[in-house]
Coordinates of C-alpha atoms and ligand atoms in Angstrom, one line a residue:
M1 CA 130.2 108.5 38.9
K2 CA 131.2 111.0 41.6
R3 CA 132.7 109.5 44.7
I4 CA 132.9 110.7 48.3
L5 CA 135.0 109.6 51.2
L6 CA 132.8 109.7 54.3
I7 CA 134.5 110.0 57.6
V8 CA 132.1 109.1 60.4
G9 CA 133.1 110.5 63.8
G10 CA 132.1 109.4 67.3
G11 CA 128.8 111.1 68.2
I12 CA 125.2 110.0 68.5
A13 CA 124.5 111.6 65.1
A14 CA 126.6 108.8 63.6
Y15 CA 123.4 106.9 63.1
K16 CA 122.3 109.5 60.6
A17 CA 125.4 108.7 58.6
A18 CA 123.7 105.5 57.6
E19 CA 120.8 107.4 56.1
L20 CA 123.2 109.8 54.4
I21 CA 125.0 106.9 52.7
R22 CA 121.6 105.6 51.5
L23 CA 120.6 109.0 50.1
C24 CA 124.0 109.4 48.4
R25 CA 123.8 106.0 46.8
K26 CA 120.3 106.8 45.6
A27 CA 121.6 110.0 44.1
G28 CA 124.3 108.1 42.2
I29 CA 127.2 109.1 44.4
G30 CA 129.7 106.4 45.3
V31 CA 130.6 106.2 49.0
K32 CA 133.6 104.8 50.9
C33 CA 133.6 105.1 54.6
V34 CA 136.1 105.6 57.4
L35 CA 134.8 105.0 60.8
T36 CA 136.7 106.5 63.8
E37 CA 137.3 104.6 67.0
G38 CA 134.6 106.7 68.7
G39 CA 132.3 106.2 65.7
Q40 CA 132.4 102.4 66.2
H41 CA 130.7 102.9 69.6
F42 CA 127.6 104.2 67.8
V43 CA 127.5 102.3 64.4
T44 CA 129.2 99.2 63.2
P45 CA 131.5 98.9 60.2
M46 CA 129.1 96.2 59.0
T47 CA 126.2 98.7 58.8
L48 CA 128.2 101.2 56.8
A49 CA 129.8 98.5 54.5
A50 CA 126.3 97.1 53.7
L51 CA 124.9 100.4 52.8
S52 CA 127.9 101.8 50.9
E53 CA 128.6 98.4 49.3
N54 CA 132.3 99.0 50.0
Q55 CA 134.9 98.0 52.5
V56 CA 134.9 100.2 55.6
Y57 CA 138.2 101.4 57.0
T58 CA 138.8 101.9 60.7
T59 CA 142.5 102.0 61.4
L60 CA 145.9 103.0 60.1
W61 CA 147.4 99.7 61.1
D62 CA 145.6 97.1 59.2
L63 CA 147.6 97.3 55.9
K64 CA 147.7 93.8 54.5
D65 CA 149.9 94.4 51.5
E66 CA 151.5 97.0 49.3
T67 CA 148.3 97.5 47.2
E68 CA 146.5 98.9 50.2
M69 CA 149.4 101.3 50.7
G70 CA 147.9 103.9 51.2
H71 CA 145.0 104.5 53.0
I72 CA 146.1 107.9 52.2
Q73 CA 145.2 107.0 48.7
L74 CA 141.6 106.8 49.9
S75 CA 141.3 110.5 50.2
R76 CA 142.8 111.0 46.8
E77 CA 140.5 108.8 44.8
A78 CA 137.4 110.6 46.1
D79 CA 136.1 113.8 44.6
L80 CA 135.1 115.1 48.0
V81 CA 135.9 114.3 51.7
V82 CA 132.8 114.5 53.9
V83 CA 133.1 114.5 57.7
A84 CA 129.7 113.6 59.3
P85 CA 129.3 113.8 62.2
A86 CA 132.2 116.2 62.7
T87 CA 132.7 116.1 66.4
A88 CA 134.4 118.9 68.4
D89 CA 137.4 116.7 68.7
L90 CA 137.7 116.0 65.0
L91 CA 137.2 119.7 64.1
A92 CA 139.9 120.6 66.7
K93 CA 142.4 118.1 65.2
M94 CA 141.6 119.2 61.7
A95 CA 142.2 122.8 62.6
A96 CA 145.5 122.0 64.3
G97 CA 146.7 119.6 61.6
I98 CA 146.9 116.6 64.0
A99 CA 147.2 113.2 62.3
S100 CA 146.7 110.8 65.1
D101 CA 144.5 108.1 63.5
L102 CA 143.3 107.1 60.1
A103 CA 140.6 109.8 59.8
T104 CA 142.8 112.7 60.8
T105 CA 145.7 111.4 58.7
L106 CA 143.5 111.3 55.7
L107 CA 142.2 114.7 56.4
L108 CA 145.7 116.1 56.6
A109 CA 146.8 114.2 53.5
T110 CA 143.9 115.0 51.2
D111 CA 144.1 117.3 48.2
K112 CA 140.4 117.3 47.7
P113 CA 137.7 119.7 49.0
V114 CA 136.4 118.9 52.5
L115 CA 132.9 119.4 53.9
A116 CA 132.2 119.0 57.6
A117 CA 128.7 118.5 59.2
P118 CA 129.3 119.3 62.9
A119 CA 127.4 117.6 65.7
M120 CA 128.0 118.2 69.3
N121 CA 126.6 119.5 72.6
V122 CA 125.4 123.1 72.3
R123 CA 128.0 124.3 74.8
M124 CA 130.8 122.6 73.0
W125 CA 129.6 124.2 69.7
Q126 CA 129.5 127.6 71.4
H127 CA 132.8 127.2 73.2
A128 CA 135.5 129.8 72.2
A129 CA 137.8 126.9 71.2
T130 CA 135.3 125.5 68.8
R131 CA 134.4 128.9 67.4
R132 CA 138.2 129.5 66.8
N133 CA 138.6 126.0 65.1
V134 CA 135.6 126.5 62.9
A135 CA 136.9 130.0 61.8
T136 CA 140.3 128.5 61.1
L137 CA 138.9 125.7 59.1
R138 CA 136.7 128.0 57.0
G139 CA 139.7 130.2 56.4
D140 CA 141.5 127.1 55.2
G141 CA 138.7 126.5 52.7
V142 CA 136.8 123.7 54.5
T143 CA 133.1 124.0 54.1
V144 CA 131.7 123.7 57.7
L145 CA 127.9 123.5 57.7
E146 CA 125.9 125.2 60.4
P147 CA 124.4 122.7 62.8
D148 CA 120.7 122.6 63.3
E149 CA 119.1 124.0 66.4
G150 CA 116.8 121.9 68.5
P151 CA 116.5 119.4 71.4
M152 CA 119.7 117.4 71.8
A153 CA 120.3 113.8 72.9
C154 CA 122.0 115.2 76.0
G155 CA 118.8 116.9 77.0
E156 CA 119.9 120.5 76.2
Y157 CA 118.5 122.7 73.5
G158 CA 120.3 124.9 71.0
P159 CA 122.6 124.7 67.9
G160 CA 124.7 121.6 67.7
R161 CA 122.5 118.9 66.1
M162 CA 123.9 117.5 62.9
P163 CA 122.0 118.8 59.8
E164 CA 119.5 116.3 58.5
P165 CA 120.8 113.9 55.8
P166 CA 118.9 115.5 52.9
A167 CA 120.5 118.9 53.8
I168 CA 124.0 117.3 53.9
L169 CA 123.3 115.6 50.6
A170 CA 122.3 118.9 49.1
A171 CA 125.6 120.4 50.3
I172 CA 127.5 117.4 48.9
Q173 CA 125.9 117.8 45.5
A174 CA 126.6 121.5 45.5
A175 CA 130.3 120.9 46.5
L176 CA 130.6 118.2 43.8
D177 CA 129.0 120.5 41.2
S178 CA 131.1 123.5 41.9
G179 CA 134.2 121.5 40.9
S180 CA 133.2 121.0 37.2
S181 CA 133.1 123.7 34.6
A182 CA 130.4 121.8 32.7
S183 CA 128.2 122.7 35.7
K184 CA 128.8 126.4 35.3
R185 CA 125.7 126.6 33.1
L186 CA 124.9 130.2 33.9
T187 CA 128.2 131.7 33.1
G188 CA 127.7 135.1 31.3
K189 CA 124.2 135.5 32.6
H190 CA 123.1 138.2 35.0
I191 CA 120.4 137.3 37.5
L192 CA 118.6 139.6 39.9
V193 CA 117.3 138.2 43.1
T194 CA 115.3 140.0 45.8
A195 CA 115.1 138.6 49.3
G196 CA 114.1 139.2 52.9
P197 CA 111.4 141.5 54.2
T198 CA 111.1 145.2 53.8
H199 CA 110.8 147.6 56.7
E200 CA 108.3 150.5 56.3
P201 CA 109.0 153.2 59.0
I202 CA 106.2 154.6 61.0
D203 CA 108.4 157.1 62.8
P204 CA 112.1 157.2 63.5
V205 CA 112.0 154.2 65.9
R206 CA 109.1 152.0 64.7
Y207 CA 108.4 150.1 61.5
I208 CA 106.0 147.7 59.8
A209 CA 107.7 144.4 58.9
N210 CA 107.0 140.7 58.3
R211 CA 108.5 137.3 59.3
S212 CA 110.6 136.7 56.2
S213 CA 114.2 135.6 57.2
G214 CA 115.6 135.9 53.7
R215 CA 116.9 132.3 53.8
Q216 CA 115.2 131.0 50.7
G217 CA 116.2 134.0 48.6
F218 CA 119.8 133.9 49.8
A219 CA 119.9 130.2 49.1
I220 CA 118.7 130.8 45.5
A221 CA 121.3 133.6 45.0
E222 CA 124.0 131.2 46.2
A223 CA 122.8 128.3 44.0
L224 CA 122.7 130.6 40.9
A225 CA 126.2 132.0 41.6
R226 CA 127.4 128.4 42.0
L227 CA 126.2 127.7 38.4
G228 CA 128.4 130.6 37.3
A229 CA 125.7 133.4 37.1
R230 CA 126.6 137.0 38.0
V231 CA 124.1 137.6 40.8
T232 CA 122.8 140.9 42.1
L233 CA 121.0 140.3 45.4
V234 CA 118.7 143.1 46.6
S235 CA 118.1 142.4 50.2
G236 CA 115.9 143.8 52.9
P237 CA 117.1 143.8 56.6
V238 CA 118.2 140.2 57.4
T239 CA 120.9 138.7 59.6
L240 CA 122.4 136.4 56.9
A241 CA 125.9 136.3 55.5
T242 CA 126.3 137.3 51.8
P243 CA 126.8 134.1 49.7
A244 CA 130.2 133.7 48.0
G245 CA 130.4 135.5 44.6
V246 CA 127.1 137.4 45.0
T247 CA 126.8 141.2 44.8
R248 CA 124.5 142.4 47.6
I249 CA 122.6 145.6 47.8
D250 CA 121.0 146.3 51.1
I251 CA 117.7 148.3 51.3
E252 CA 115.1 148.9 53.9
T253 CA 111.8 149.9 52.2
A254 CA 109.8 148.7 49.3
R255 CA 110.5 151.9 47.4
E256 CA 114.2 151.5 47.9
M257 CA 114.0 147.9 46.7
A258 CA 112.1 149.1 43.6
E259 CA 114.9 151.6 42.8
A260 CA 117.7 149.1 43.4
V261 CA 116.0 146.6 41.1
E262 CA 115.6 149.2 38.4
A263 CA 119.3 150.2 38.8
A264 CA 120.5 146.6 38.5
L265 CA 118.9 146.1 35.1
P266 CA 119.4 144.7 32.5
A267 CA 119.2 141.1 33.7
D268 CA 118.6 137.8 32.0
A269 CA 116.4 136.6 34.8
A270 CA 114.8 137.9 37.9
V271 CA 113.8 135.9 40.9
M272 CA 111.7 137.9 43.2
V273 CA 111.7 136.2 46.6
A274 CA 111.4 139.2 48.8
A275 CA 108.3 139.5 51.1
V276 CA 107.7 143.1 50.1
A277 CA 105.4 145.0 52.5
D278 CA 102.2 145.8 50.6
W279 CA 101.7 149.0 52.4
R280 CA 103.7 151.8 53.8
A281 CA 102.8 154.3 56.5
D282 CA 103.1 158.1 56.3
T283 CA 106.3 158.5 58.4
A284 CA 106.2 160.8 61.3
L285 CA 109.4 162.9 61.5
Q286 CA 109.5 162.7 65.3
K287 CA 108.8 159.7 67.5
I288 CA 105.1 159.5 68.1
K289 CA 104.4 160.0 71.8
K290 CA 102.0 157.9 73.7
G291 CA 98.8 159.9 74.0
D292 CA 95.3 159.3 75.2
A293 CA 94.3 157.4 72.1
P294 CA 96.5 155.1 69.9
P295 CA 97.4 156.9 66.7
S296 CA 95.9 155.7 63.5
L297 CA 98.2 154.8 60.7
Q298 CA 97.6 156.2 57.2
L299 CA 98.7 153.5 54.8
S300 CA 99.4 153.8 51.1
E301 CA 100.1 151.0 48.6
N302 CA 103.7 150.2 47.8
P303 CA 104.9 149.7 44.2
D304 CA 104.5 146.1 43.0
I305 CA 108.1 145.5 42.0
L306 CA 107.5 142.2 40.3
A307 CA 104.5 143.4 38.3
Q308 CA 106.4 146.6 37.2
L309 CA 109.4 144.6 36.1
A310 CA 107.3 142.0 34.3
H311 CA 105.2 144.5 32.5
G312 CA 108.1 147.0 32.0
P313 CA 110.2 147.8 28.9
R314 CA 113.4 146.1 30.3
R315 CA 111.7 142.8 31.3
P316 CA 114.2 140.0 31.8
K317 CA 113.7 137.0 29.6
L318 CA 112.6 134.9 32.7
V319 CA 110.6 136.5 35.5
V320 CA 110.0 134.3 38.6
G321 CA 107.8 135.4 41.4
F322 CA 107.0 133.8 44.8
A323 CA 103.6 133.4 46.4
A324 CA 103.4 132.9 50.1
E325 CA 99.8 131.8 50.9
T326 CA 98.1 130.3 53.9
E327 CA 95.1 128.9 52.0
R328 CA 94.0 127.9 48.5
V329 CA 97.7 128.1 47.6
I330 CA 97.6 126.8 43.9
E331 CA 94.5 128.8 43.0
H332 CA 96.0 132.1 44.3
A333 CA 99.4 131.4 42.7
T334 CA 97.9 130.6 39.3
A335 CA 95.9 133.8 39.4
K336 CA 99.0 135.7 40.5
R337 CA 101.1 134.4 37.6
T338 CA 98.8 136.0 35.1
R339 CA 98.0 139.1 37.0
K340 CA 101.7 140.0 37.6
G341 CA 102.9 138.8 34.2
A342 CA 105.5 136.4 35.7
D343 CA 106.7 133.3 33.8
W344 CA 106.7 131.2 36.9
I345 CA 105.3 131.4 40.3
V346 CA 106.9 129.4 43.1
A347 CA 104.0 128.9 45.5
N348 CA 104.4 127.9 49.1
D349 CA 102.1 127.3 52.0
V350 CA 103.4 129.4 54.8
S351 CA 100.7 128.4 57.3
G352 CA 103.3 126.2 59.1
D353 CA 106.9 127.0 60.0
V354 CA 108.1 127.9 56.5
M355 CA 108.7 131.6 57.2
G356 CA 112.0 131.8 59.0
G357 CA 112.3 127.9 59.0
E358 CA 114.8 125.7 57.2
A359 CA 112.6 123.7 54.9
N360 CA 110.1 124.5 52.2
S361 CA 107.4 122.7 50.4
I362 CA 106.7 124.3 47.1
H363 CA 104.6 124.1 43.9
L364 CA 106.0 125.5 40.7
V365 CA 103.3 127.1 38.6
T366 CA 104.2 127.7 34.9
A367 CA 102.4 128.1 31.7
D368 CA 102.5 124.3 31.4
G369 CA 100.8 123.6 34.7
V370 CA 101.7 122.9 38.3
E371 CA 104.5 120.8 39.6
H372 CA 104.3 119.7 43.3
W373 CA 107.8 119.3 44.9
E374 CA 108.3 117.3 48.0
R375 CA 109.2 119.1 51.3
L376 CA 112.9 119.9 50.9
P377 CA 115.6 121.9 52.7
K378 CA 115.6 125.5 51.4
S379 CA 119.1 124.9 50.0
E380 CA 117.8 122.0 47.9
V381 CA 114.8 123.9 46.7
A382 CA 117.3 126.6 45.6
R383 CA 119.6 124.1 43.8
R384 CA 116.7 122.6 41.9
L385 CA 115.2 125.9 41.0
A386 CA 118.6 127.2 39.8
E387 CA 119.0 124.2 37.5
R388 CA 115.5 124.9 36.1
I389 CA 116.5 128.5 35.5
A390 CA 119.6 127.3 33.7
D391 CA 117.4 125.1 31.5
A392 CA 115.1 128.0 30.7
L393 CA 117.9 130.5 29.8
Ligands
C5P401 O1 101.2 140.0 45.8 P1 102.1 139.2 46.6 O2 102.9 139.9 47.7 O3 101.6 137.9 47.2 O4 103.2 138.7 45.5 C1 104.4 138.0 45.8 C2 105.4 138.1 44.8 O5 105.4 139.5 44.3 C3 106.8 137.9 45.3 O6 107.5 137.4 44.2 C4 107.2 139.2 45.7 O7 108.6 139.3 45.8 C5 106.6 140.1 44.7 N1 106.3 141.4 45.2 C6 106.9 142.5 44.7 N2 106.5 143.8 45.1 C7 105.5 144.0 45.9 C8 104.8 142.8 46.4 C9 105.2 141.6 46.0 O8 107.9 142.4 44.0 N3 105.1 145.2 46.3

């Protein structure tokens, strides 16, 4: 059984740590908790002990005998140290190497990977000192998750909320997986992923685009790379960082994407997540001036990259397409699977806040039928899909 040491800091988000413990236990991960002095103002050791079914540690100074010797030992027997919530104070101490209480002493003494889920007021998160500390920690190899954005307990709005427990669990599982070579199931495989929107120019300053953020595609590229695959990510214009270990090729238009995909072959699998513009406009060489009447756009159809690949001579063994629909999702996706020649279609209902959002609720359409997945963070959809791809290859 994999084990984590969970350090619960002093913030209102500490209540979510209780749910995180429950989810970890359900996923078969053992949990031991350290509760900081501040944390004890928000949750009790009893709550965490009951949920983790383990003793909870709160201070450096309660050693009863030699066998407890080291609390330091606590951080050594776990496979991963998780800090949730990671307050501004804890992050600052971690970055500076301060060991002033049990939690910070363990964090300085550990030889295991560390994952931190920040939670704090938006101004504290955006403060130059915290920005510096997070950059330092990431440079030291600590995984610092991005906080969620939204209304905060303090009444303000912005980034700073602790990610929801299912998202933290997904990050924990990913961190635990990345340690073992048995989990590198896609070593030696080349997988092509397309992501993001395409931009189709109308004139030198205007373009046709869509709401795709690229998040789901980037998460899939990351999950595949974590399983050891060599990943080529062909991306439209997005504002996301390239996942570790992924080769990224940036393009703007559908035709550029088609060329980049062709150039990246051969591949063992292709996962086409990009929201490719269906049409492009005849591009004016000069900026179109405002005249009496609005100009009419002459549209022509873009190449269907997925269909070309799936029906082409260099077809990867596994071709996965996506289908973003706002109605009759399964029906459209099932028809699309056949029409495009894909092995699987990942169908999602984008009538809500899926495009650009953090979570996704998908249906996997294969030759065997349709699987309905519960609503999950995009990172968890990616992790599960990557595992399925590894099964199929
Ligand atoms: O036809 P539709 O756009 O709904 O199909 C979606 C699927 O096809 C996605 O996997 C998308 O990446 C892919 N696609 C493509 N090239 C296009 C249009 C869609 O690869 N021109």
